[in-house]
Amino acid sequence: MPRFDAVLFDLDGVLADTAHIHFAAWRRLGEELGIHLEPAFEEKLKGVDRMGSLELILAHGGPEGSVTRTAEEKRVLADRKNSYYTAAIAEQTPDDLLPGARRVLEEVRAAGLKIALASASRNAPPLLQQLGIASLIDAIADPAAVKAPKPAPDLFLEAARLVGAVPERCLGIEDSVAGIISIKDAGMVAVGIGDPTVLTSADYVVPTTEQFHIGDFL
Ligand code: G6P
Ligand code: MG
């Protein structure tokens, strides 16, 4: 009997090669605000939702950055970053999937497991369509419908609920530190995609999506 009933996927940096596109959009906004984001800052923003990312960036610019701005001013800044991001991904096609992404989804389906998406991104549904993988995914957890964003477990728990799986029988796959914490706090098994010295709380780490094989986990 397989160990899992469902695999819950993050999107940016796991299926889609979009993690660096999010960061490029934040960097552009940062430059406009006089806040320089060094390359190492990318790791801190992975998996963090839009407003949470903006708060981290404003705090990086100095202690006044957040408190001196109204909620409306912050919303305008977050919208501006989103306009840079959506313009950059407008031309994404199936060729922009991370290597192995489609094969991984197909193997998980062929193994009889459910697939749900647990992405913090509000842009996930149109991106899945553009990448041509929407039909391979059984359910998409809506980040706007859960109480707390990653690193809270809510989004992964919602993804599991949508496909009728109990947390102990879910495998979560993530490229972010925040996401791995969510998966572990949800009581699931966590696979990190990336660097084991960064994704230290993951149960397993695989360097790239291309090297992930569901058969290794069943
Ligand atoms: C993903 C990315 C984050 C991004 C978040 C929200 O988790 O890793 O970098 O901030 O989604 O994305 P959104 O498209 O809603 O701004
Ligand atoms: Mg990610």
Short mmCIF file of C-alpha atoms and ligand atoms in Angstrom, two decimals:
data_model
loop_
_atom_site.label_atom_id
_atom_site.label_comp_id
_atom_site.label_asym_id
_atom_site.label_seq_id
_atom_site.Cartn_x
_atom_site.Cartn_y
_atom_site.Cartn_z
CA MET A 1 0.00 0.00 0.00
CA PRO A 2 1.48 3.40 -0.98
CA ARG A 3 2.55 5.72 1.81
CA PHE A 4 0.74 8.71 0.32
CA ASP A 5 -2.67 9.61 -1.10
CA ALA A 6 -1.76 13.05 -2.42
CA VAL A 7 1.15 15.20 -3.48
CA LEU A 8 0.83 18.92 -2.78
CA PHE A 9 2.95 21.09 -5.04
CA ASP A 10 4.25 24.59 -4.70
CA LEU A 11 4.38 26.36 -8.07
CA ASP A 12 7.08 29.06 -8.28
CA GLY A 13 10.49 27.36 -8.22
CA VAL A 14 9.03 23.83 -8.21
CA LEU A 15 6.96 23.55 -11.40
CA ALA A 16 7.49 26.97 -12.98
CA ASP A 17 10.78 28.78 -13.44
CA THR A 18 9.28 31.96 -11.99
CA ALA A 19 10.96 32.41 -8.59
CA HIS A 20 13.63 34.66 -10.14
CA ILE A 21 10.94 36.62 -12.03
CA HIS A 22 9.19 37.46 -8.75
CA PHE A 23 12.53 38.61 -7.34
CA ALA A 24 13.39 40.70 -10.42
CA ALA A 25 10.05 42.50 -10.05
CA TRP A 26 10.70 43.18 -6.34
CA ARG A 27 14.22 44.38 -7.10
CA ARG A 28 12.87 46.84 -9.66
CA LEU A 29 10.37 48.19 -7.14
CA GLY A 30 13.12 48.31 -4.51
CA GLU A 31 15.40 50.38 -6.77
CA GLU A 32 12.54 52.82 -7.33
CA LEU A 33 12.20 53.20 -3.56
CA GLY A 34 15.96 53.48 -3.01
CA ILE A 35 16.09 50.04 -1.35
CA HIS A 36 18.79 47.78 -2.76
CA LEU A 37 18.03 44.06 -2.58
CA GLU A 38 21.20 42.00 -2.73
CA PRO A 39 20.94 38.58 -4.44
CA ALA A 40 20.85 36.73 -1.09
CA PHE A 41 17.54 38.47 -0.28
CA GLU A 42 15.78 36.28 -2.88
CA GLU A 43 15.80 33.30 -0.51
CA LYS A 44 13.98 35.30 2.19
CA LEU A 45 11.16 36.25 -0.19
CA LYS A 46 10.51 32.76 -1.58
CA GLY A 47 7.09 31.49 -0.59
CA VAL A 48 6.24 34.73 1.21
CA ASP A 49 2.98 36.28 0.01
CA ARG A 50 2.78 39.64 -1.76
CA MET A 51 2.09 41.91 1.21
CA GLY A 52 4.44 39.96 3.47
CA SER A 53 7.21 40.35 0.88
CA LEU A 54 6.58 44.08 0.65
CA GLU A 55 6.86 44.40 4.44
CA LEU A 56 10.20 42.54 4.44
CA ILE A 57 11.51 44.84 1.70
CA LEU A 58 10.35 48.03 3.41
CA ALA A 59 11.93 46.85 6.68
CA HIS A 60 15.15 46.13 4.76
CA GLY A 61 15.18 49.79 3.72
CA GLY A 62 15.11 50.95 7.33
CA PRO A 63 12.91 50.95 10.41
CA GLU A 64 10.76 53.86 9.13
CA GLY A 65 9.86 52.15 5.82
CA SER A 66 6.75 50.37 6.99
CA VAL A 67 5.34 52.64 9.70
CA THR A 68 5.47 55.82 7.61
CA ARG A 69 3.35 54.32 4.83
CA THR A 70 -0.42 53.89 4.93
CA ALA A 71 -2.13 50.62 4.03
CA GLU A 72 -3.30 52.26 0.79
CA GLU A 73 0.25 53.33 -0.14
CA LYS A 74 1.45 49.77 0.49
CA ARG A 75 -1.34 48.36 -1.66
CA VAL A 76 -0.27 50.66 -4.53
CA LEU A 77 3.35 49.47 -4.19
CA ALA A 78 2.31 45.81 -4.12
CA ASP A 79 0.12 46.38 -7.19
CA ARG A 80 3.07 47.97 -8.98
CA LYS A 81 5.27 44.94 -8.28
CA ASN A 82 2.45 42.71 -9.50
CA SER A 83 2.17 44.68 -12.74
CA TYR A 84 5.91 44.10 -13.37
CA TYR A 85 5.49 40.40 -12.59
CA THR A 86 2.39 39.82 -14.71
CA ALA A 87 3.95 41.68 -17.66
CA ALA A 88 7.03 39.46 -17.37
CA ILE A 89 5.06 36.19 -17.31
CA ALA A 90 2.50 37.17 -19.97
CA GLU A 91 4.37 35.26 -22.65
CA GLN A 92 5.04 32.09 -20.62
CA THR A 93 4.38 28.87 -22.52
CA PRO A 94 4.84 25.12 -21.78
CA ASP A 95 8.51 25.63 -22.75
CA ASP A 96 8.92 27.67 -19.55
CA LEU A 97 8.07 24.78 -17.23
CA LEU A 98 11.02 23.73 -15.11
CA PRO A 99 12.70 20.65 -16.62
CA GLY A 100 10.88 17.51 -15.49
CA ALA A 101 7.82 19.34 -14.14
CA ARG A 102 5.28 17.81 -16.53
CA ARG A 103 6.84 14.36 -16.22
CA VAL A 104 6.66 14.57 -12.41
CA LEU A 105 2.94 15.48 -12.50
CA GLU A 106 2.23 12.67 -14.97
CA GLU A 107 4.11 10.12 -12.83
CA VAL A 108 2.21 11.16 -9.70
CA ARG A 109 -1.10 10.77 -11.53
CA ALA A 110 -0.03 7.44 -12.99
CA ALA A 111 0.78 6.27 -9.43
CA GLY A 112 -2.88 6.94 -8.56
CA LEU A 113 -2.21 9.87 -6.23
CA LYS A 114 -4.15 13.13 -6.14
CA ILE A 115 -2.41 16.38 -7.01
CA ALA A 116 -3.16 19.73 -5.40
CA LEU A 117 -1.46 23.08 -5.76
CA ALA A 118 -0.47 24.98 -2.61
CA SER A 119 1.02 28.16 -4.04
CA ALA A 120 0.99 31.51 -2.26
CA SER A 121 0.64 33.16 -5.65
CA ARG A 122 -2.64 34.79 -6.67
CA ASN A 123 -1.31 34.47 -10.22
CA ALA A 124 -1.19 30.66 -10.08
CA PRO A 125 -4.45 29.79 -11.95
CA PRO A 126 -3.65 31.77 -15.15
CA LEU A 127 -0.01 30.65 -15.02
CA LEU A 128 -1.06 26.97 -14.91
CA GLN A 129 -3.16 27.57 -18.02
CA GLN A 130 -0.27 29.24 -19.84
CA LEU A 131 2.09 26.42 -18.89
CA GLY A 132 -0.41 23.81 -20.13
CA ILE A 133 -0.56 21.82 -16.87
CA ALA A 134 -3.92 22.93 -15.46
CA SER A 135 -5.61 19.67 -16.50
CA LEU A 136 -3.02 17.61 -14.55
CA ILE A 137 -3.96 19.26 -11.25
CA ASP A 138 -7.00 18.12 -9.25
CA ALA A 139 -7.39 21.17 -6.99
CA ILE A 140 -5.89 24.58 -6.31
CA ALA A 141 -5.84 25.90 -2.75
CA ASP A 142 -6.80 29.57 -2.83
CA PRO A 143 -4.32 31.65 -0.79
CA ALA A 144 -7.01 34.32 -0.35
CA ALA A 145 -9.29 31.78 1.35
CA VAL A 146 -6.99 30.75 4.19
CA LYS A 147 -6.36 32.58 7.45
CA ALA A 148 -2.58 32.73 7.57
CA PRO A 149 -0.01 32.63 4.75
CA LYS A 150 3.13 30.45 4.66
CA PRO A 151 5.00 29.67 6.92
CA ALA A 152 1.66 28.85 8.62
CA PRO A 153 0.33 25.40 7.66
CA ASP A 154 -3.10 26.65 6.51
CA LEU A 155 -2.57 26.57 2.73
CA PHE A 156 -1.20 23.01 2.71
CA LEU A 157 -3.99 21.85 5.03
CA GLU A 158 -6.53 23.43 2.66
CA ALA A 159 -4.88 21.74 -0.35
CA ALA A 160 -5.11 18.37 1.42
CA ARG A 161 -8.76 18.97 2.34
CA LEU A 162 -9.63 19.80 -1.28
CA VAL A 163 -8.38 16.41 -2.47
CA GLY A 164 -9.78 14.52 0.52
CA ALA A 165 -6.41 13.45 1.94
CA VAL A 166 -5.36 13.36 5.58
CA PRO A 167 -2.14 15.31 6.31
CA GLU A 168 -0.14 12.22 7.37
CA ARG A 169 -0.68 10.78 3.88
CA CYS A 170 0.39 13.91 2.00
CA LEU A 171 3.78 14.68 0.49
CA GLY A 172 4.48 18.41 0.10
CA ILE A 173 7.05 19.72 -2.38
CA GLU A 174 8.55 23.18 -1.92
CA ASP A 175 11.60 25.27 -2.85
CA SER A 176 11.24 27.78 0.00
CA VAL A 177 12.17 27.76 3.66
CA ALA A 178 8.74 29.23 4.51
CA GLY A 179 7.00 26.51 2.53
CA ILE A 180 8.93 23.65 4.13
CA ILE A 181 7.94 24.99 7.57
CA SER A 182 4.27 25.07 6.44
CA ILE A 183 4.41 21.46 5.28
CA LYS A 184 6.07 20.23 8.47
CA ASP A 185 3.66 22.19 10.70
CA ALA A 186 0.78 20.68 8.73
CA GLY A 187 2.03 17.23 9.79
CA MET A 188 3.08 16.19 6.29
CA VAL A 189 6.26 14.81 4.75
CA ALA A 190 8.32 17.60 3.14
CA VAL A 191 10.49 17.36 0.07
CA GLY A 192 12.67 20.38 -0.62
CA ILE A 193 13.78 21.28 -4.12
CA GLY A 194 17.11 23.02 -3.84
CA ASP A 195 20.00 23.24 -1.42
CA PRO A 196 19.96 21.00 1.70
CA THR A 197 21.99 23.58 3.65
CA VAL A 198 19.15 26.08 3.07
CA LEU A 199 16.11 23.76 3.32
CA THR A 200 17.25 22.30 6.62
CA SER A 201 13.80 21.30 7.97
CA ALA A 202 12.87 19.22 4.92
CA ASP A 203 12.61 15.45 5.33
CA TYR A 204 14.29 14.99 1.95
CA VAL A 205 15.99 17.41 -0.43
CA VAL A 206 16.33 16.91 -4.17
CA PRO A 207 18.51 19.43 -6.07
CA THR A 208 16.08 20.03 -8.94
CA THR A 209 12.55 19.05 -9.99
CA GLU A 210 14.11 17.01 -12.79
CA GLN A 211 15.71 14.73 -10.19
CA PHE A 212 12.42 14.08 -8.36
CA HIS A 213 10.81 10.68 -8.94
CA ILE A 214 7.64 9.79 -7.03
CA GLY A 215 8.68 6.14 -7.14
CA ASP A 216 11.49 6.94 -4.70
CA PHE A 217 8.88 7.95 -2.10
CA LEU A 218 6.26 5.21 -2.41
C1 G6P B 1 5.06 32.56 -4.34
C2 G6P B 1 6.42 33.16 -4.56
C3 G6P B 1 6.58 34.46 -3.81
C4 G6P B 1 5.40 35.38 -4.10
C5 G6P B 1 4.10 34.71 -3.70
C6 G6P B 1 2.88 35.57 -3.99
O1 G6P B 1 5.03 31.94 -3.13
O2 G6P B 1 7.43 32.27 -4.13
O3 G6P B 1 7.79 35.06 -4.21
O4 G6P B 1 5.53 36.60 -3.38
O5 G6P B 1 3.98 33.50 -4.42
O6 G6P B 1 2.74 35.73 -5.37
P1 G6P B 1 1.71 36.71 -6.07
O7 G6P B 1 1.74 36.28 -7.51
O8 G6P B 1 0.38 36.49 -5.44
O9 G6P B 1 2.21 38.10 -5.84
MG MG B 2 8.21 28.40 -4.41
#
